[in-house]
Amino acid sequence: MVSTATRIGDFQFDNCLMNAAGVFCMTREELAQVESSAAGSFVTKTATLEARAGNPEPRYVNTDLGSINSMGLPNKGLDYYLDYVIEEQNRIGSKPHVLSLVGMSPDETHTILKKVQASDYQGLVELNLSCPNVPGKPQIAYDFETTDTILKEVFSYYTKPLGIKLPPYFDIVHFDQAAAIFNKYPLVFVNCVNSIGNGLVIEDETVVIKPKNGFGGLGGDYIKPTALANVHAFYKRLNPSIQIIGTGGVKTGRDAFEHILCGACMVQLGTVLQKEGTEAFDRITKELQAIMAEKGYETLDDFRGKLHYID
Ligand code: RRO
C-alpha cells in the first residue's frame, strides 16, 4: 500500500500535492475547487492589506515549455482570504491550509502579520518574499539585509507557524548566505521556488505580455532544474526543523518524485494546474504512486532527501 501523505510542522496532509500560490486561488470558488480535488491542501493568492487590481492584460501566457506572467499581485485583500481560511478551519473534515501574504512595504507586512496573529486563524502562513512583478519593487529575498531585518521584526511578535516563499538563487554562496539567515529563525518551512523573475518570451517580433515591456516570471519546464537545485541546496543547509516545499516545473509524477528526492515534503503545482485544471492533482498523484510502488517505497520518508550522488 502506497501513501503520499505528508506533514509540515504539526499539520498532517493526506496528499503531498497542492496548488502553488497564484494559480487557482484568487477566489473562494477556485479555492473550493482545489479543496474538493485530490490535492492535499490549498494556498491562497498572496494577499496584500488592501485589494489590488494588478497589472494590465495580457499578463499571463502559456508557452510550449511553461508560462510567463506579470500579474502584479492582483488579489482581493487580506480580509477576504483570512475570513475564508478561518471559515474552512472551523469546518469539520476540512484540510489544513496555507494563507499567503505580503505587504507593499515592510510596515504593511508587519501590519498584516499582526492582524493574523490577533485573529482566530491557527494554520500555516506563507510570507511571499519573492514576487517579481510589481514595478519598482525588488524581490525582497534577493536583498539579504532587508530579509534578515524583516524576519527579525516578524518573530518579535509573530508566534504562529510561518514559512517563506523564496525566489530561485543561482550561486552557491547565495545558498550559504540565505540559509545562514533562515536558520536564525523558527521558520516552519521554506518554499522553493517562485517563478524565475524577469524572463522575456517573444512571438514573431513582439513580447507576449504587456506589463514591464514583456518581462515576467517564468514557470514550467524552463525552471525545473533550478527548482530542484534550490530544494536540495536548502534541504542540505537548513535546520531539520525547517521543512521544504518544492515548487517549479512539476507536470508529472516523475517531477514530483524528483522534488521529494531532493528533500521536499510537499510539492506544489503552478503552470500545469493553470493549463490542465484540478484534474492534474489526480493524474500526478497516481503517477507518483505508480513510481513509488514500482520502487517498493510505501511512504515519502522512504526516499525523501535521499538523492544519490556519483562517487
Ligand atoms: O502576482 C504576481 O505577479 C506574482 C506573484 Br505575487 C508571485 O509571487 N510570483 C509570480 O510569478 N507572480
PDB file of C-alpha atoms and ligand atoms in Angstrom:
ATOM      1  CA  MET A   1       0.000   0.000   0.000  1.00  0.00           C
ATOM      2  CA  VAL A   2       1.491   3.332  -1.103  1.00  0.00           C
ATOM      3  CA  SER A   3       0.812   6.601   0.758  1.00  0.00           C
ATOM      4  CA  THR A   4       1.595  10.141  -0.419  1.00  0.00           C
ATOM      5  CA  ALA A   5       0.576  11.598   2.965  1.00  0.00           C
ATOM      6  CA  THR A   6       2.901  14.166   4.492  1.00  0.00           C
ATOM      7  CA  ARG A   7       3.282  16.738   7.274  1.00  0.00           C
ATOM      8  CA  ILE A   8       4.528  20.261   7.718  1.00  0.00           C
ATOM      9  CA  GLY A   9       5.184  21.136  11.340  1.00  0.00           C
ATOM     10  CA  ASP A  10       2.193  19.820  13.287  1.00  0.00           C
ATOM     11  CA  PHE A  11      -0.077  19.753  10.238  1.00  0.00           C
ATOM     12  CA  GLN A  12      -0.960  16.492   8.507  1.00  0.00           C
ATOM     13  CA  PHE A  13      -1.914  16.221   4.852  1.00  0.00           C
ATOM     14  CA  ASP A  14      -3.443  13.204   3.093  1.00  0.00           C
ATOM     15  CA  ASN A  15      -1.591  14.087  -0.112  1.00  0.00           C
ATOM     16  CA  CYS A  16       1.675  15.946  -0.737  1.00  0.00           C
ATOM     17  CA  LEU A  17       0.390  17.809  -3.817  1.00  0.00           C
ATOM     18  CA  MET A  18      -1.262  21.235  -3.656  1.00  0.00           C
ATOM     19  CA  ASN A  19      -1.560  24.377  -5.786  1.00  0.00           C
ATOM     20  CA  ALA A  20       1.209  26.972  -5.951  1.00  0.00           C
ATOM     21  CA  ALA A  21       0.227  30.472  -4.840  1.00  0.00           C
ATOM     22  CA  GLY A  22      -1.114  32.419  -7.796  1.00  0.00           C
ATOM     23  CA  VAL A  23      -2.835  29.522  -9.544  1.00  0.00           C
ATOM     24  CA  PHE A  24      -6.468  28.539  -8.810  1.00  0.00           C
ATOM     25  CA  CYS A  25      -6.552  30.610  -5.635  1.00  0.00           C
ATOM     26  CA  MET A  26      -7.861  34.109  -6.365  1.00  0.00           C
ATOM     27  CA  THR A  27     -11.484  33.438  -5.370  1.00  0.00           C
ATOM     28  CA  ARG A  28     -13.359  31.271  -2.878  1.00  0.00           C
ATOM     29  CA  GLU A  29     -14.767  29.341  -5.824  1.00  0.00           C
ATOM     30  CA  GLU A  30     -11.296  28.456  -7.132  1.00  0.00           C
ATOM     31  CA  LEU A  31     -10.072  27.537  -3.650  1.00  0.00           C
ATOM     32  CA  ALA A  32     -13.141  25.333  -3.117  1.00  0.00           C
ATOM     33  CA  GLN A  33     -12.346  23.560  -6.400  1.00  0.00           C
ATOM     34  CA  VAL A  34      -8.828  22.759  -5.181  1.00  0.00           C
ATOM     35  CA  GLU A  35     -10.271  21.678  -1.815  1.00  0.00           C
ATOM     36  CA  SER A  36     -12.599  19.189  -3.480  1.00  0.00           C
ATOM     37  CA  SER A  37      -9.886  17.792  -5.788  1.00  0.00           C
ATOM     38  CA  ALA A  38      -7.215  15.191  -4.958  1.00  0.00           C
ATOM     39  CA  ALA A  39      -4.957  17.990  -3.635  1.00  0.00           C
ATOM     40  CA  GLY A  40      -3.804  17.663  -0.018  1.00  0.00           C
ATOM     41  CA  SER A  41      -4.263  21.375   0.686  1.00  0.00           C
ATOM     42  CA  PHE A  42      -4.525  24.812  -0.903  1.00  0.00           C
ATOM     43  CA  VAL A  43      -2.644  28.079  -0.609  1.00  0.00           C
ATOM     44  CA  THR A  44      -4.431  31.376  -1.197  1.00  0.00           C
ATOM     45  CA  LYS A  45      -3.344  34.038  -3.687  1.00  0.00           C
ATOM     46  CA  THR A  46      -0.763  36.245  -1.980  1.00  0.00           C
ATOM     47  CA  ALA A  47      -2.793  38.876  -0.131  1.00  0.00           C
ATOM     48  CA  THR A  48      -1.875  42.487   0.490  1.00  0.00           C
ATOM     49  CA  LEU A  49      -3.635  44.600   3.129  1.00  0.00           C
ATOM     50  CA  GLU A  50      -5.970  46.157   0.559  1.00  0.00           C
ATOM     51  CA  ALA A  51      -7.326  44.572  -2.631  1.00  0.00           C
ATOM     52  CA  ARG A  52      -5.279  45.213  -5.800  1.00  0.00           C
ATOM     53  CA  ALA A  53      -6.246  45.097  -9.487  1.00  0.00           C
ATOM     54  CA  GLY A  54      -2.719  44.121 -10.597  1.00  0.00           C
ATOM     55  CA  ASN A  55      -1.001  44.858 -13.921  1.00  0.00           C
ATOM     56  CA  PRO A  56      -2.671  45.429 -17.318  1.00  0.00           C
ATOM     57  CA  GLU A  57      -3.522  42.421 -19.539  1.00  0.00           C
ATOM     58  CA  PRO A  58      -2.289  40.345 -21.253  1.00  0.00           C
ATOM     59  CA  ARG A  59      -0.339  39.395 -18.134  1.00  0.00           C
ATOM     60  CA  TYR A  60      -0.229  35.549 -18.158  1.00  0.00           C
ATOM     61  CA  VAL A  61       0.656  33.450 -21.219  1.00  0.00           C
ATOM     62  CA  ASN A  62       1.256  29.710 -21.561  1.00  0.00           C
ATOM     63  CA  THR A  63       4.068  28.572 -23.860  1.00  0.00           C
ATOM     64  CA  ASP A  64       5.144  25.120 -25.071  1.00  0.00           C
ATOM     65  CA  LEU A  65       7.736  24.919 -22.297  1.00  0.00           C
ATOM     66  CA  GLY A  66       5.835  26.618 -19.480  1.00  0.00           C
ATOM     67  CA  SER A  67       4.460  30.063 -18.765  1.00  0.00           C
ATOM     68  CA  ILE A  68       5.333  33.710 -18.285  1.00  0.00           C
ATOM     69  CA  ASN A  69       3.400  36.049 -16.008  1.00  0.00           C
ATOM     70  CA  SER A  70       3.406  39.573 -14.755  1.00  0.00           C
ATOM     71  CA  MET A  71       0.171  39.572 -12.794  1.00  0.00           C
ATOM     72  CA  GLY A  72       1.349  42.324 -10.444  1.00  0.00           C
ATOM     73  CA  LEU A  73      -0.120  40.916  -7.233  1.00  0.00           C
ATOM     74  CA  PRO A  74      -3.830  41.195  -8.031  1.00  0.00           C
ATOM     75  CA  ASN A  75      -5.789  39.971  -5.008  1.00  0.00           C
ATOM     76  CA  LYS A  76      -8.954  40.559  -3.010  1.00  0.00           C
ATOM     77  CA  GLY A  77      -7.208  41.869   0.081  1.00  0.00           C
ATOM     78  CA  LEU A  78      -6.210  40.174   3.334  1.00  0.00           C
ATOM     79  CA  ASP A  79      -9.673  40.045   4.942  1.00  0.00           C
ATOM     80  CA  TYR A  80     -11.180  38.084   2.032  1.00  0.00           C
ATOM     81  CA  TYR A  81      -8.645  35.245   2.364  1.00  0.00           C
ATOM     82  CA  LEU A  82      -8.283  35.402   6.159  1.00  0.00           C
ATOM     83  CA  ASP A  83     -12.060  35.115   6.612  1.00  0.00           C
ATOM     84  CA  TYR A  84     -12.130  32.150   4.223  1.00  0.00           C
ATOM     85  CA  VAL A  85      -9.312  30.159   5.846  1.00  0.00           C
ATOM     86  CA  ILE A  86     -10.869  30.748   9.281  1.00  0.00           C
ATOM     87  CA  GLU A  87     -14.238  29.525   7.967  1.00  0.00           C
ATOM     88  CA  GLU A  88     -12.521  26.467   6.474  1.00  0.00           C
ATOM     89  CA  GLN A  89     -10.546  25.829   9.661  1.00  0.00           C
ATOM     90  CA  ASN A  90     -13.814  25.648  11.583  1.00  0.00           C
ATOM     91  CA  ARG A  91     -15.472  23.301   9.081  1.00  0.00           C
ATOM     92  CA  ILE A  92     -15.435  19.685  10.239  1.00  0.00           C
ATOM     93  CA  GLY A  93     -13.385  17.480   7.934  1.00  0.00           C
ATOM     94  CA  SER A  94     -11.574  20.312   6.157  1.00  0.00           C
ATOM     95  CA  LYS A  95      -7.863  20.038   5.328  1.00  0.00           C
ATOM     96  CA  PRO A  96      -5.211  22.309   6.839  1.00  0.00           C
ATOM     97  CA  HIS A  97      -4.438  25.262   4.543  1.00  0.00           C
ATOM     98  CA  VAL A  98      -1.839  27.916   3.816  1.00  0.00           C
ATOM     99  CA  LEU A  99      -2.523  31.674   3.817  1.00  0.00           C
ATOM    100  CA  SER A 100      -0.108  33.558   1.534  1.00  0.00           C
ATOM    101  CA  LEU A 101       0.566  37.222   2.179  1.00  0.00           C
ATOM    102  CA  VAL A 102       2.990  40.115   1.860  1.00  0.00           C
ATOM    103  CA  GLY A 103       2.812  43.872   2.371  1.00  0.00           C
ATOM    104  CA  MET A 104       3.629  46.512  -0.226  1.00  0.00           C
ATOM    105  CA  SER A 105       6.253  47.686   2.314  1.00  0.00           C
ATOM    106  CA  PRO A 106       7.860  46.120   5.405  1.00  0.00           C
ATOM    107  CA  ASP A 107       5.497  48.205   7.581  1.00  0.00           C
ATOM    108  CA  GLU A 108       2.482  46.814   5.728  1.00  0.00           C
ATOM    109  CA  THR A 109       3.843  43.258   6.094  1.00  0.00           C
ATOM    110  CA  HIS A 110       4.010  43.764   9.863  1.00  0.00           C
ATOM    111  CA  THR A 111       0.500  45.264   9.958  1.00  0.00           C
ATOM    112  CA  ILE A 112      -0.794  42.200   8.073  1.00  0.00           C
ATOM    113  CA  LEU A 113       1.024  39.645  10.221  1.00  0.00           C
ATOM    114  CA  LYS A 114      -0.118  41.375  13.421  1.00  0.00           C
ATOM    115  CA  LYS A 115      -3.705  41.071  12.165  1.00  0.00           C
ATOM    116  CA  VAL A 116      -3.207  37.357  11.508  1.00  0.00           C
ATOM    117  CA  GLN A 117      -1.535  36.937  14.896  1.00  0.00           C
ATOM    118  CA  ALA A 118      -4.566  38.535  16.583  1.00  0.00           C
ATOM    119  CA  SER A 119      -7.084  36.519  14.532  1.00  0.00           C
ATOM    120  CA  ASP A 120      -8.576  33.060  15.148  1.00  0.00           C
ATOM    121  CA  TYR A 121      -6.510  31.584  12.302  1.00  0.00           C
ATOM    122  CA  GLN A 122      -4.210  28.875  13.626  1.00  0.00           C
ATOM    123  CA  GLY A 123      -2.997  27.452  10.299  1.00  0.00           C
ATOM    124  CA  LEU A 124       0.124  27.893   8.209  1.00  0.00           C
ATOM    125  CA  VAL A 125       1.119  31.246   6.736  1.00  0.00           C
ATOM    126  CA  GLU A 126       3.456  31.707   3.770  1.00  0.00           C
ATOM    127  CA  LEU A 127       5.157  35.098   3.649  1.00  0.00           C
ATOM    128  CA  ASN A 128       5.906  35.785  -0.022  1.00  0.00           C
ATOM    129  CA  LEU A 129       9.403  37.287  -0.172  1.00  0.00           C
ATOM    130  CA  SER A 130       9.742  36.800  -3.915  1.00  0.00           C
ATOM    131  CA  CYS A 131       7.113  38.485  -6.093  1.00  0.00           C
ATOM    132  CA  PRO A 132       8.997  39.545  -9.242  1.00  0.00           C
ATOM    133  CA  ASN A 133       6.283  41.600 -10.905  1.00  0.00           C
ATOM    134  CA  VAL A 134       5.443  44.792  -9.044  1.00  0.00           C
ATOM    135  CA  PRO A 135       7.065  47.656 -10.995  1.00  0.00           C
ATOM    136  CA  GLY A 136       9.647  49.411  -8.812  1.00  0.00           C
ATOM    137  CA  LYS A 137       9.598  46.749  -6.064  1.00  0.00           C
ATOM    138  CA  PRO A 138      12.534  44.327  -5.938  1.00  0.00           C
ATOM    139  CA  GLN A 139      12.224  40.671  -4.998  1.00  0.00           C
ATOM    140  CA  ILE A 140      12.705  41.016  -1.243  1.00  0.00           C
ATOM    141  CA  ALA A 141      14.659  37.808  -0.649  1.00  0.00           C
ATOM    142  CA  TYR A 142      17.414  38.858  -3.088  1.00  0.00           C
ATOM    143  CA  ASP A 143      18.281  41.553  -0.506  1.00  0.00           C
ATOM    144  CA  PHE A 144      19.666  39.554   2.422  1.00  0.00           C
ATOM    145  CA  GLU A 145      19.944  42.511   4.801  1.00  0.00           C
ATOM    146  CA  THR A 146      16.309  43.541   4.318  1.00  0.00           C
ATOM    147  CA  THR A 147      15.181  39.903   4.589  1.00  0.00           C
ATOM    148  CA  ASP A 148      17.043  39.471   7.873  1.00  0.00           C
ATOM    149  CA  THR A 149      15.610  42.739   9.246  1.00  0.00           C
ATOM    150  CA  ILE A 150      12.042  41.773   8.276  1.00  0.00           C
ATOM    151  CA  LEU A 151      12.300  38.278   9.790  1.00  0.00           C
ATOM    152  CA  LYS A 152      13.873  39.599  12.993  1.00  0.00           C
ATOM    153  CA  GLU A 153      10.993  42.026  13.455  1.00  0.00           C
ATOM    154  CA  VAL A 154       8.346  39.450  12.475  1.00  0.00           C
ATOM    155  CA  PHE A 155       9.478  36.933  15.054  1.00  0.00           C
ATOM    156  CA  SER A 156       9.427  39.579  17.804  1.00  0.00           C
ATOM    157  CA  TYR A 157       5.584  39.400  17.756  1.00  0.00           C
ATOM    158  CA  TYR A 158       4.514  36.516  15.487  1.00  0.00           C
ATOM    159  CA  THR A 159       4.198  33.158  17.268  1.00  0.00           C
ATOM    160  CA  LYS A 160       2.048  31.147  14.836  1.00  0.00           C
ATOM    161  CA  PRO A 161       3.514  28.707  12.256  1.00  0.00           C
ATOM    162  CA  LEU A 162       5.201  30.695   9.473  1.00  0.00           C
ATOM    163  CA  GLY A 163       7.102  29.840   6.304  1.00  0.00           C
ATOM    164  CA  ILE A 164       8.552  31.905   3.449  1.00  0.00           C
ATOM    165  CA  LYS A 165       8.297  31.732  -0.350  1.00  0.00           C
ATOM    166  CA  LEU A 166      11.712  32.176  -1.910  1.00  0.00           C
ATOM    167  CA  PRO A 167      12.931  33.262  -5.295  1.00  0.00           C
ATOM    168  CA  PRO A 168      15.373  30.928  -7.039  1.00  0.00           C
ATOM    169  CA  TYR A 169      19.037  31.504  -6.173  1.00  0.00           C
ATOM    170  CA  PHE A 170      21.770  30.776  -8.695  1.00  0.00           C
ATOM    171  CA  ASP A 171      25.003  30.865  -6.735  1.00  0.00           C
ATOM    172  CA  ILE A 172      26.348  28.505  -4.077  1.00  0.00           C
ATOM    173  CA  VAL A 173      27.467  31.449  -1.930  1.00  0.00           C
ATOM    174  CA  HIS A 174      23.926  32.809  -2.022  1.00  0.00           C
ATOM    175  CA  PHE A 175      22.554  29.429  -0.850  1.00  0.00           C
ATOM    176  CA  ASP A 176      25.021  29.582   2.057  1.00  0.00           C
ATOM    177  CA  GLN A 177      24.221  33.196   2.964  1.00  0.00           C
ATOM    178  CA  ALA A 178      20.453  32.788   2.674  1.00  0.00           C
ATOM    179  CA  ALA A 179      20.427  29.557   4.703  1.00  0.00           C
ATOM    180  CA  ALA A 180      22.517  31.162   7.462  1.00  0.00           C
ATOM    181  CA  ILE A 181      19.848  33.858   7.825  1.00  0.00           C
ATOM    182  CA  PHE A 182      16.862  31.486   7.707  1.00  0.00           C
ATOM    183  CA  ASN A 183      18.462  29.176  10.298  1.00  0.00           C
ATOM    184  CA  LYS A 184      18.330  32.009  12.862  1.00  0.00           C
ATOM    185  CA  TYR A 185      14.525  31.963  12.916  1.00  0.00           C
ATOM    186  CA  PRO A 186      11.810  29.473  13.933  1.00  0.00           C
ATOM    187  CA  LEU A 187      10.521  29.092  10.376  1.00  0.00           C
ATOM    188  CA  VAL A 188       8.325  26.053   9.800  1.00  0.00           C
ATOM    189  CA  PHE A 189       9.081  25.845   6.072  1.00  0.00           C
ATOM    190  CA  VAL A 190      10.689  27.487   3.084  1.00  0.00           C
ATOM    191  CA  ASN A 191       9.030  27.149  -0.315  1.00  0.00           C
ATOM    192  CA  CYS A 192      11.491  26.832  -3.250  1.00  0.00           C
ATOM    193  CA  VAL A 193      10.871  28.370  -5.773  1.00  0.00           C
ATOM    194  CA  ASN A 194       8.793  31.266  -7.025  1.00  0.00           C
ATOM    195  CA  SER A 195       8.938  31.930 -10.767  1.00  0.00           C
ATOM    196  CA  ILE A 196      12.332  32.781 -12.308  1.00  0.00           C
ATOM    197  CA  GLY A 197      11.896  36.537 -12.425  1.00  0.00           C
ATOM    198  CA  ASN A 198      12.104  38.784 -15.437  1.00  0.00           C
ATOM    199  CA  GLY A 199      12.354  36.392 -18.334  1.00  0.00           C
ATOM    200  CA  LEU A 200      11.312  37.510 -21.803  1.00  0.00           C
ATOM    201  CA  VAL A 201       9.180  35.496 -24.268  1.00  0.00           C
ATOM    202  CA  ILE A 202       8.783  36.765 -27.837  1.00  0.00           C
ATOM    203  CA  GLU A 203       6.414  35.743 -30.617  1.00  0.00           C
ATOM    204  CA  ASP A 204       7.315  36.918 -34.118  1.00  0.00           C
ATOM    205  CA  GLU A 205       8.742  40.340 -33.250  1.00  0.00           C
ATOM    206  CA  THR A 206       6.682  41.165 -30.171  1.00  0.00           C
ATOM    207  CA  VAL A 207       6.649  40.390 -26.475  1.00  0.00           C
ATOM    208  CA  VAL A 208       3.715  38.249 -25.294  1.00  0.00           C
ATOM    209  CA  ILE A 209       2.707  40.083 -22.096  1.00  0.00           C
ATOM    210  CA  LYS A 210       2.020  43.803 -21.690  1.00  0.00           C
ATOM    211  CA  PRO A 211       3.479  44.831 -18.290  1.00  0.00           C
ATOM    212  CA  LYS A 212       7.144  45.804 -17.989  1.00  0.00           C
ATOM    213  CA  ASN A 213       7.657  45.612 -21.784  1.00  0.00           C
ATOM    214  CA  GLY A 214       7.192  41.844 -21.699  1.00  0.00           C
ATOM    215  CA  PHE A 215       9.426  40.950 -18.736  1.00  0.00           C
ATOM    216  CA  GLY A 216       7.804  38.391 -16.429  1.00  0.00           C
ATOM    217  CA  GLY A 217       8.225  35.394 -14.160  1.00  0.00           C
ATOM    218  CA  LEU A 218       8.884  32.039 -15.827  1.00  0.00           C
ATOM    219  CA  GLY A 219       7.255  28.797 -14.720  1.00  0.00           C
ATOM    220  CA  GLY A 220       7.024  25.255 -16.040  1.00  0.00           C
ATOM    221  CA  ASP A 221       9.675  23.187 -17.828  1.00  0.00           C
ATOM    222  CA  TYR A 222      12.068  26.153 -18.021  1.00  0.00           C
ATOM    223  CA  ILE A 223      12.546  26.137 -14.277  1.00  0.00           C
ATOM    224  CA  LYS A 224      12.558  22.522 -13.066  1.00  0.00           C
ATOM    225  CA  PRO A 225      16.355  22.094 -12.800  1.00  0.00           C
ATOM    226  CA  THR A 226      16.647  25.426 -10.977  1.00  0.00           C
ATOM    227  CA  ALA A 227      13.794  24.478  -8.636  1.00  0.00           C
ATOM    228  CA  LEU A 228      15.316  21.077  -7.853  1.00  0.00           C
ATOM    229  CA  ALA A 229      18.692  22.672  -7.144  1.00  0.00           C
ATOM    230  CA  ASN A 230      17.118  25.166  -4.747  1.00  0.00           C
ATOM    231  CA  VAL A 231      15.093  22.480  -2.950  1.00  0.00           C
ATOM    232  CA  HIS A 232      18.159  20.320  -2.489  1.00  0.00           C
ATOM    233  CA  ALA A 233      20.536  23.174  -1.598  1.00  0.00           C
ATOM    234  CA  PHE A 234      18.231  24.320   1.203  1.00  0.00           C
ATOM    235  CA  TYR A 235      17.452  20.751   2.287  1.00  0.00           C
ATOM    236  CA  LYS A 236      21.183  20.281   2.878  1.00  0.00           C
ATOM    237  CA  ARG A 237      21.693  23.610   4.649  1.00  0.00           C
ATOM    238  CA  LEU A 238      18.615  24.307   6.776  1.00  0.00           C
ATOM    239  CA  ASN A 239      17.921  23.113  10.308  1.00  0.00           C
ATOM    240  CA  PRO A 240      15.903  19.871  10.093  1.00  0.00           C
ATOM    241  CA  SER A 241      13.033  21.702  11.822  1.00  0.00           C
ATOM    242  CA  ILE A 242      12.608  23.841   8.664  1.00  0.00           C
ATOM    243  CA  GLN A 243      10.838  21.789   6.022  1.00  0.00           C
ATOM    244  CA  ILE A 244      10.978  22.372   2.283  1.00  0.00           C
ATOM    245  CA  ILE A 245       8.037  22.810  -0.059  1.00  0.00           C
ATOM    246  CA  GLY A 246       9.103  22.081  -3.646  1.00  0.00           C
ATOM    247  CA  THR A 247       7.631  24.183  -6.446  1.00  0.00           C
ATOM    248  CA  GLY A 248       8.732  24.541 -10.046  1.00  0.00           C
ATOM    249  CA  GLY A 249       8.337  22.566 -13.229  1.00  0.00           C
ATOM    250  CA  VAL A 250       6.176  19.761 -11.857  1.00  0.00           C
ATOM    251  CA  LYS A 251       3.913  18.324 -14.535  1.00  0.00           C
ATOM    252  CA  THR A 252       4.268  14.568 -13.986  1.00  0.00           C
ATOM    253  CA  GLY A 253       4.550  12.122 -11.110  1.00  0.00           C
ATOM    254  CA  ARG A 254       8.212  11.772 -12.028  1.00  0.00           C
ATOM    255  CA  ASP A 255       8.745  15.524 -11.479  1.00  0.00           C
ATOM    256  CA  ALA A 256       7.065  15.341  -8.056  1.00  0.00           C
ATOM    257  CA  PHE A 257       9.201  12.281  -7.224  1.00  0.00           C
ATOM    258  CA  GLU A 258      12.358  14.256  -8.081  1.00  0.00           C
ATOM    259  CA  HIS A 259      11.330  17.184  -5.853  1.00  0.00           C
ATOM    260  CA  ILE A 260      10.781  14.777  -2.945  1.00  0.00           C
ATOM    261  CA  LEU A 261      14.072  13.004  -3.674  1.00  0.00           C
ATOM    262  CA  CYS A 262      15.725  16.438  -3.383  1.00  0.00           C
ATOM    263  CA  GLY A 263      14.111  16.917   0.039  1.00  0.00           C
ATOM    264  CA  ALA A 264      10.636  18.375  -0.475  1.00  0.00           C
ATOM    265  CA  CYS A 265       7.906  17.280   1.940  1.00  0.00           C
ATOM    266  CA  MET A 266       5.142  18.917  -0.105  1.00  0.00           C
ATOM    267  CA  VAL A 267       5.032  19.667  -3.841  1.00  0.00           C
ATOM    268  CA  GLN A 268       3.116  22.491  -5.498  1.00  0.00           C
ATOM    269  CA  LEU A 269       1.644  22.722  -8.988  1.00  0.00           C
ATOM    270  CA  GLY A 270       1.603  26.048 -10.815  1.00  0.00           C
ATOM    271  CA  THR A 271       1.827  26.145 -14.601  1.00  0.00           C
ATOM    272  CA  VAL A 272       0.468  22.607 -15.100  1.00  0.00           C
ATOM    273  CA  LEU A 273      -2.535  23.388 -12.895  1.00  0.00           C
ATOM    274  CA  GLN A 274      -3.258  26.522 -14.892  1.00  0.00           C
ATOM    275  CA  LYS A 275      -3.009  24.526 -18.152  1.00  0.00           C
ATOM    276  CA  GLU A 276      -4.849  21.368 -17.101  1.00  0.00           C
ATOM    277  CA  GLY A 277      -7.140  22.293 -14.206  1.00  0.00           C
ATOM    278  CA  THR A 278      -7.581  20.448 -10.906  1.00  0.00           C
ATOM    279  CA  GLU A 279      -7.651  17.045 -12.682  1.00  0.00           C
ATOM    280  CA  ALA A 280      -3.854  17.422 -12.653  1.00  0.00           C
ATOM    281  CA  PHE A 281      -3.808  16.569  -8.917  1.00  0.00           C
ATOM    282  CA  ASP A 282      -5.409  13.180  -9.506  1.00  0.00           C
ATOM    283  CA  ARG A 283      -3.251  12.332 -12.531  1.00  0.00           C
ATOM    284  CA  ILE A 284       0.066  13.349 -10.950  1.00  0.00           C
ATOM    285  CA  THR A 285      -0.781  11.629  -7.641  1.00  0.00           C
ATOM    286  CA  LYS A 286      -1.470   8.381  -9.494  1.00  0.00           C
ATOM    287  CA  GLU A 287       1.765   8.713 -11.490  1.00  0.00           C
ATOM    288  CA  LEU A 288       3.725   9.332  -8.276  1.00  0.00           C
ATOM    289  CA  GLN A 289       2.074   6.340  -6.569  1.00  0.00           C
ATOM    290  CA  ALA A 290       2.963   4.110  -9.543  1.00  0.00           C
ATOM    291  CA  ILE A 291       6.637   5.131  -9.344  1.00  0.00           C
ATOM    292  CA  MET A 292       6.686   4.511  -5.584  1.00  0.00           C
ATOM    293  CA  ALA A 293       5.020   1.099  -5.985  1.00  0.00           C
ATOM    294  CA  GLU A 294       7.483   0.079  -8.678  1.00  0.00           C
ATOM    295  CA  LYS A 295      10.420   1.039  -6.469  1.00  0.00           C
ATOM    296  CA  GLY A 296       8.951  -0.552  -3.347  1.00  0.00           C
ATOM    297  CA  TYR A 297       8.517   2.740  -1.466  1.00  0.00           C
ATOM    298  CA  GLU A 298       5.492   2.892   0.844  1.00  0.00           C
ATOM    299  CA  THR A 299       5.826   6.430   2.216  1.00  0.00           C
ATOM    300  CA  LEU A 300       7.538   9.665   1.164  1.00  0.00           C
ATOM    301  CA  ASP A 301      10.008   9.238   4.034  1.00  0.00           C
ATOM    302  CA  ASP A 302      11.352   6.105   2.306  1.00  0.00           C
ATOM    303  CA  PHE A 303      13.035   8.292  -0.332  1.00  0.00           C
ATOM    304  CA  ARG A 304      12.676  11.938   0.714  1.00  0.00           C
ATOM    305  CA  GLY A 305      16.033  13.718   0.523  1.00  0.00           C
ATOM    306  CA  LYS A 306      17.806  10.507  -0.484  1.00  0.00           C
ATOM    307  CA  LEU A 307      19.193  11.804  -3.776  1.00  0.00           C
ATOM    308  CA  HIS A 308      22.160   9.729  -4.958  1.00  0.00           C
ATOM    309  CA  TYR A 309      25.449  11.390  -5.954  1.00  0.00           C
ATOM    310  CA  ILE A 310      28.125   9.961  -8.266  1.00  0.00           C
ATOM    311  CA  ASP A 311      31.201   8.996  -6.182  1.00  0.00           C
TER     312      ASP A 311
HETATM  313  O1  RRO B   1       1.141  38.355  -8.831  1.00  0.00           O
HETATM  314  C1  RRO B   1       2.223  38.140  -9.424  1.00  0.00           C
HETATM  315  O2  RRO B   1       2.617  38.805 -10.397  1.00  0.00           O
HETATM  316  C2  RRO B   1       3.137  37.078  -8.972  1.00  0.00           C
HETATM  317  C3  RRO B   1       3.489  36.884  -7.658  1.00  0.00           C
HETATM  318 BR1  RRO B   1       2.731  37.840  -6.247  1.00  0.00          BR
HETATM  319  C4  RRO B   1       4.460  35.913  -7.331  1.00  0.00           C
HETATM  320  O3  RRO B   1       4.840  35.687  -6.174  1.00  0.00           O
HETATM  321  N1  RRO B   1       5.009  35.208  -8.359  1.00  0.00           N
HETATM  322  C5  RRO B   1       4.661  35.407  -9.639  1.00  0.00           C
HETATM  323  O4  RRO B   1       5.204  34.737 -10.538  1.00  0.00           O
HETATM  324  N2  RRO B   1       3.707  36.345  -9.940  1.00  0.00           N
END
